[in-house]
Coordinates of C-alpha atoms in Angstrom, one line a residue:
M1 CA -158.1 33.6 -9.2
G2 CA -159.6 34.4 -5.8
S3 CA -157.5 36.7 -3.9
L4 CA -156.8 34.0 -1.5
G5 CA -155.4 32.1 -4.0
W6 CA -153.1 35.1 -5.3
I7 CA -152.0 35.8 -1.7
V8 CA -150.8 32.0 -0.6
T9 CA -148.9 32.0 -4.8
A10 CA -148.0 35.6 -3.7
T11 CA -146.5 34.8 0.0
V12 CA -144.9 31.2 -1.1
A13 CA -142.9 32.7 -4.4
M14 CA -141.8 35.5 -2.1
S15 CA -140.7 32.1 0.9
L16 CA -138.5 31.4 -1.9
I17 CA -136.7 34.2 -2.8
A18 CA -134.2 32.9 0.5
W19 CA -132.4 30.1 -2.0
I20 CA -130.9 32.6 -3.5
G21 CA -127.5 31.5 -1.4
L22 CA -127.7 29.1 -2.9
I23 CA -125.6 31.1 -5.7
A24 CA -123.0 32.5 -2.9
A25 CA -123.0 28.8 -1.7
A26 CA -122.0 27.7 -4.9
M27 CA -118.7 29.7 -5.0
R28 CA -115.5 27.8 -3.9
E29 CA -114.2 27.7 -0.7
R30 CA -111.4 30.2 -1.0
A31 CA -113.9 32.7 -1.8
L32 CA -116.1 32.4 0.3
M33 CA -114.7 32.5 2.7
R34 CA -113.1 35.9 1.2
A35 CA -116.4 37.8 0.7
L36 CA -118.0 37.1 4.2
R37 CA -116.5 39.4 5.8
P38 CA -118.1 41.9 3.1
M39 CA -120.8 40.3 2.9
V40 CA -122.2 40.3 6.5
A41 CA -121.3 44.4 6.4
F42 CA -123.6 44.1 3.4
A43 CA -126.5 42.3 6.0
A44 CA -125.8 45.3 7.8
G45 CA -126.4 47.8 6.0
T46 CA -129.6 46.0 5.2
L47 CA -130.6 45.9 8.0
I48 CA -129.9 49.8 9.1
G49 CA -131.5 50.2 5.6
G50 CA -134.4 48.4 6.1
A51 CA -135.2 49.9 10.0
F52 CA -134.7 52.9 8.8
L53 CA -135.7 53.8 6.1
H54 CA -138.4 51.2 5.6
L55 CA -140.1 50.3 8.6
L56 CA -140.3 53.7 10.6
P57 CA -141.1 55.5 7.0
E58 CA -144.0 53.4 6.7
T59 CA -144.9 53.6 10.1
V60 CA -145.3 57.4 10.4
A61 CA -147.2 57.5 6.7
R62 CA -150.0 55.7 8.7
T63 CA -149.9 56.7 12.5
G64 CA -147.3 60.3 12.2
A65 CA -144.4 59.9 14.7
D66 CA -145.5 59.5 18.3
L67 CA -144.3 58.8 20.9
G68 CA -145.6 55.2 20.4
M69 CA -143.4 54.7 17.7
F70 CA -140.2 55.3 19.7
V71 CA -141.7 53.5 22.5
W72 CA -142.3 50.9 20.5
L73 CA -138.3 51.4 18.3
V74 CA -137.1 50.6 22.4
G75 CA -139.4 48.0 23.2
G76 CA -137.9 46.3 19.9
F77 CA -134.6 47.1 20.7
V78 CA -134.3 46.0 24.3
A79 CA -136.3 42.9 24.0
F80 CA -133.1 41.9 21.4
F81 CA -130.4 42.7 24.1
L82 CA -132.0 40.3 26.8
L83 CA -133.0 38.0 24.5
E84 CA -128.9 37.6 23.5
Q85 CA -128.8 37.4 26.9
F86 CA -130.6 34.5 26.9
L87 CA -129.0 32.6 24.0
H88 CA -124.8 33.9 25.6
W89 CA -126.2 31.8 29.0
S90 CA -128.0 29.3 27.0
H91 CA -124.5 29.0 24.3
D92 CA -121.7 29.5 27.1
H93 CA -124.1 26.4 29.3
E94 CA -123.8 24.2 26.6
L95 CA -120.5 24.8 26.3
H96 CA -119.3 24.5 29.8
G97 CA -121.7 21.0 29.7
V98 CA -119.4 17.3 30.0
A99 CA -120.5 16.3 26.2
A100 CA -120.8 12.3 25.1
E101 CA -118.9 12.7 22.0
P102 CA -117.5 15.9 20.2
A103 CA -119.5 18.0 19.6
A104 CA -120.3 20.4 16.2
P105 CA -118.8 24.0 16.1
P106 CA -121.4 25.9 18.2
R107 CA -123.6 28.4 16.4
S108 CA -123.1 31.9 17.7
P109 CA -127.0 33.9 19.5
T110 CA -126.5 36.4 16.4
S111 CA -127.2 33.6 13.6
W112 CA -130.7 32.6 16.3
L113 CA -131.2 36.8 16.6
I114 CA -131.7 37.2 12.3
L115 CA -133.5 34.5 12.5
I116 CA -136.2 35.1 14.7
A117 CA -135.6 39.3 13.4
D118 CA -136.5 37.8 9.6
G119 CA -139.0 35.4 11.2
V120 CA -141.2 38.7 12.4
H121 CA -140.2 40.9 9.5
N122 CA -141.2 38.7 7.2
F123 CA -145.0 37.5 8.9
L124 CA -145.3 41.3 8.6
G125 CA -144.2 41.0 4.7
G126 CA -147.1 38.3 4.5
L127 CA -149.3 40.8 5.7
A128 CA -149.1 43.7 3.5
I129 CA -149.2 41.3 0.8
G130 CA -151.8 39.7 2.0
G131 CA -153.9 43.4 2.4
A132 CA -152.4 44.8 -1.2
F133 CA -154.0 41.6 -2.6
L134 CA -157.3 41.6 -0.6
A135 CA -156.8 45.6 -2.0
G136 CA -156.7 44.0 -5.7
P137 CA -154.3 41.8 -8.2
G138 CA -152.5 45.3 -9.1
V139 CA -152.2 46.5 -6.0
G140 CA -150.6 43.0 -4.3
A141 CA -148.2 42.9 -7.4
V142 CA -147.0 46.1 -6.7
T143 CA -146.4 45.2 -3.4
W144 CA -144.7 42.1 -4.3
I145 CA -142.0 43.6 -5.9
A146 CA -141.6 46.0 -4.6
A147 CA -141.1 43.8 -1.7
A148 CA -139.1 40.8 -3.4
A149 CA -136.1 43.7 -4.5
H150 CA -136.3 44.2 -0.7
E151 CA -135.6 40.6 0.2
I152 CA -133.0 39.9 -3.2
P153 CA -130.1 42.1 -0.7
Q154 CA -131.1 40.4 2.8
E155 CA -131.4 37.2 1.8
I156 CA -127.9 37.4 0.5
G157 CA -126.7 39.0 3.8
D158 CA -128.5 36.9 6.3
F159 CA -126.7 34.0 4.8
A160 CA -123.9 35.3 4.9
I161 CA -124.6 36.2 9.5
L162 CA -125.2 32.5 9.3
L163 CA -121.6 31.1 7.9
H164 CA -120.1 33.2 9.7
G165 CA -121.5 32.7 12.6
G166 CA -120.7 28.7 12.6
W167 CA -123.7 27.2 9.9
R168 CA -123.1 24.7 7.3
K169 CA -124.2 25.9 4.0
M170 CA -127.0 23.4 3.8
S171 CA -127.7 24.4 7.2
A172 CA -127.5 27.6 6.5
L173 CA -129.5 27.8 3.6
T174 CA -132.6 25.8 4.6
A175 CA -133.0 27.6 8.4
N176 CA -132.9 30.7 6.2
F177 CA -135.8 29.7 3.8
L178 CA -137.6 28.0 7.0
S179 CA -137.4 31.5 8.7
A180 CA -138.4 33.0 5.5
L181 CA -142.1 30.5 5.3
T182 CA -143.7 33.5 7.9
V183 CA -144.3 35.0 5.5
V184 CA -147.3 33.1 4.0
P185 CA -149.3 32.9 7.5
G186 CA -148.9 36.9 7.8
G187 CA -150.6 36.2 4.7
L188 CA -153.5 34.6 5.5
A189 CA -153.9 36.6 8.6
A190 CA -154.4 39.5 6.6
W191 CA -156.6 36.9 4.3
A192 CA -158.4 36.3 7.5
L193 CA -158.6 39.3 9.9
G194 CA -158.9 42.1 5.8
S195 CA -159.2 45.3 8.2
G196 CA -159.9 44.7 11.4
F197 CA -157.1 44.5 13.1
D198 CA -154.3 46.9 13.2
V199 CA -150.0 45.7 13.4
T200 CA -148.8 48.7 12.7
F201 CA -147.0 49.0 16.4
L202 CA -144.9 45.3 14.7
L203 CA -142.8 47.7 12.2
P204 CA -141.0 49.9 14.9
F205 CA -140.6 46.2 16.8
A206 CA -139.3 45.5 13.8
A207 CA -136.5 48.1 13.3
G208 CA -136.0 47.5 17.3
N209 CA -135.0 44.4 16.4
F210 CA -132.9 45.3 12.8
V211 CA -130.9 48.2 14.2
Y212 CA -129.9 45.8 17.7
I213 CA -128.4 43.6 15.7
A214 CA -126.8 45.5 12.9
A215 CA -124.8 47.9 15.9
S216 CA -124.7 45.5 19.2
D217 CA -123.6 42.2 16.4
L218 CA -122.4 43.3 12.8
I219 CA -120.5 46.7 13.1
P220 CA -118.1 45.8 15.5
E221 CA -117.5 42.7 13.6
I222 CA -116.3 43.9 10.5
K223 CA -115.0 47.5 12.5
H224 CA -112.2 46.5 13.0
S225 CA -109.8 45.5 10.1
S226 CA -106.3 44.1 9.2
G227 CA -105.3 47.8 7.0
P228 CA -107.4 50.5 5.3
A229 CA -108.3 48.9 2.0
E230 CA -110.2 46.1 3.8
G231 CA -111.7 48.6 6.2
L232 CA -112.5 50.6 2.9
L233 CA -114.0 47.9 1.3
H234 CA -116.4 46.7 4.1
F235 CA -117.6 50.7 4.7
G236 CA -118.1 49.6 1.0
A237 CA -120.4 46.9 1.5
F238 CA -122.2 49.0 4.4
T239 CA -122.8 52.2 2.0
L240 CA -124.2 49.6 -0.6
G241 CA -127.1 47.5 1.1
V242 CA -128.0 50.6 2.7
G243 CA -127.8 52.5 -0.5
L244 CA -130.2 49.9 -2.5
L245 CA -132.4 50.1 0.7
L246 CA -132.4 53.9 -0.3
G247 CA -133.5 52.6 -4.3
V248 CA -135.7 50.2 -3.4
R249 CA -137.8 53.4 -1.3
L250 CA -137.0 55.6 -3.8
A251 CA -138.6 53.1 -6.8
F252 CA -141.8 51.9 -5.5

């Protein structure tokens, strides 16, 4: 199989990991509702871990910690702040509009942000996987395993965020899968461009997206608990998310 065949196979397989949310979707409704807030805390941890333990260290390894990295980091944060303001305005405008028939429950702006951020992140993952397979099947396989280990906890967390944001189970699974599919054009772009185009600047930009979603939207959702036990549960789920991403970083 040539490099293009390996890249297509690997990126399509990577996108299918988004369906791991079926595990959560299969839970009983009451159990799922109890698990939802800890899953959101877990998602916040994976986003923080992904930003500070994967994307930014990778940027430093490629270019060094120069001012440009931090400019792109802030740029990613600010871009999502601006995007959320627009989504909130659109959300409020729809709620106050005149509807001819009862509307479905509104979906939170945060849920749309996570889909956009995940799309950007998966496109970058596709670039990395594609570039690795251009170097050889062995290098590509190791890169795929590392990326998959990172994606599994994050996709579960993304699914939880969508459910928490008002999405129905099947709609959340489908939307999460569509955002994961951007890994395929990312891999194809790497194959088409070869080494002729440097996209390193997108790594800190995506990190800024992750930090904004975790700090602005998810952590405020979980920091107010009904008691010490629930607070410790949320904190434990958050640290588990960070710890898993640290484990992946150390292992690969």
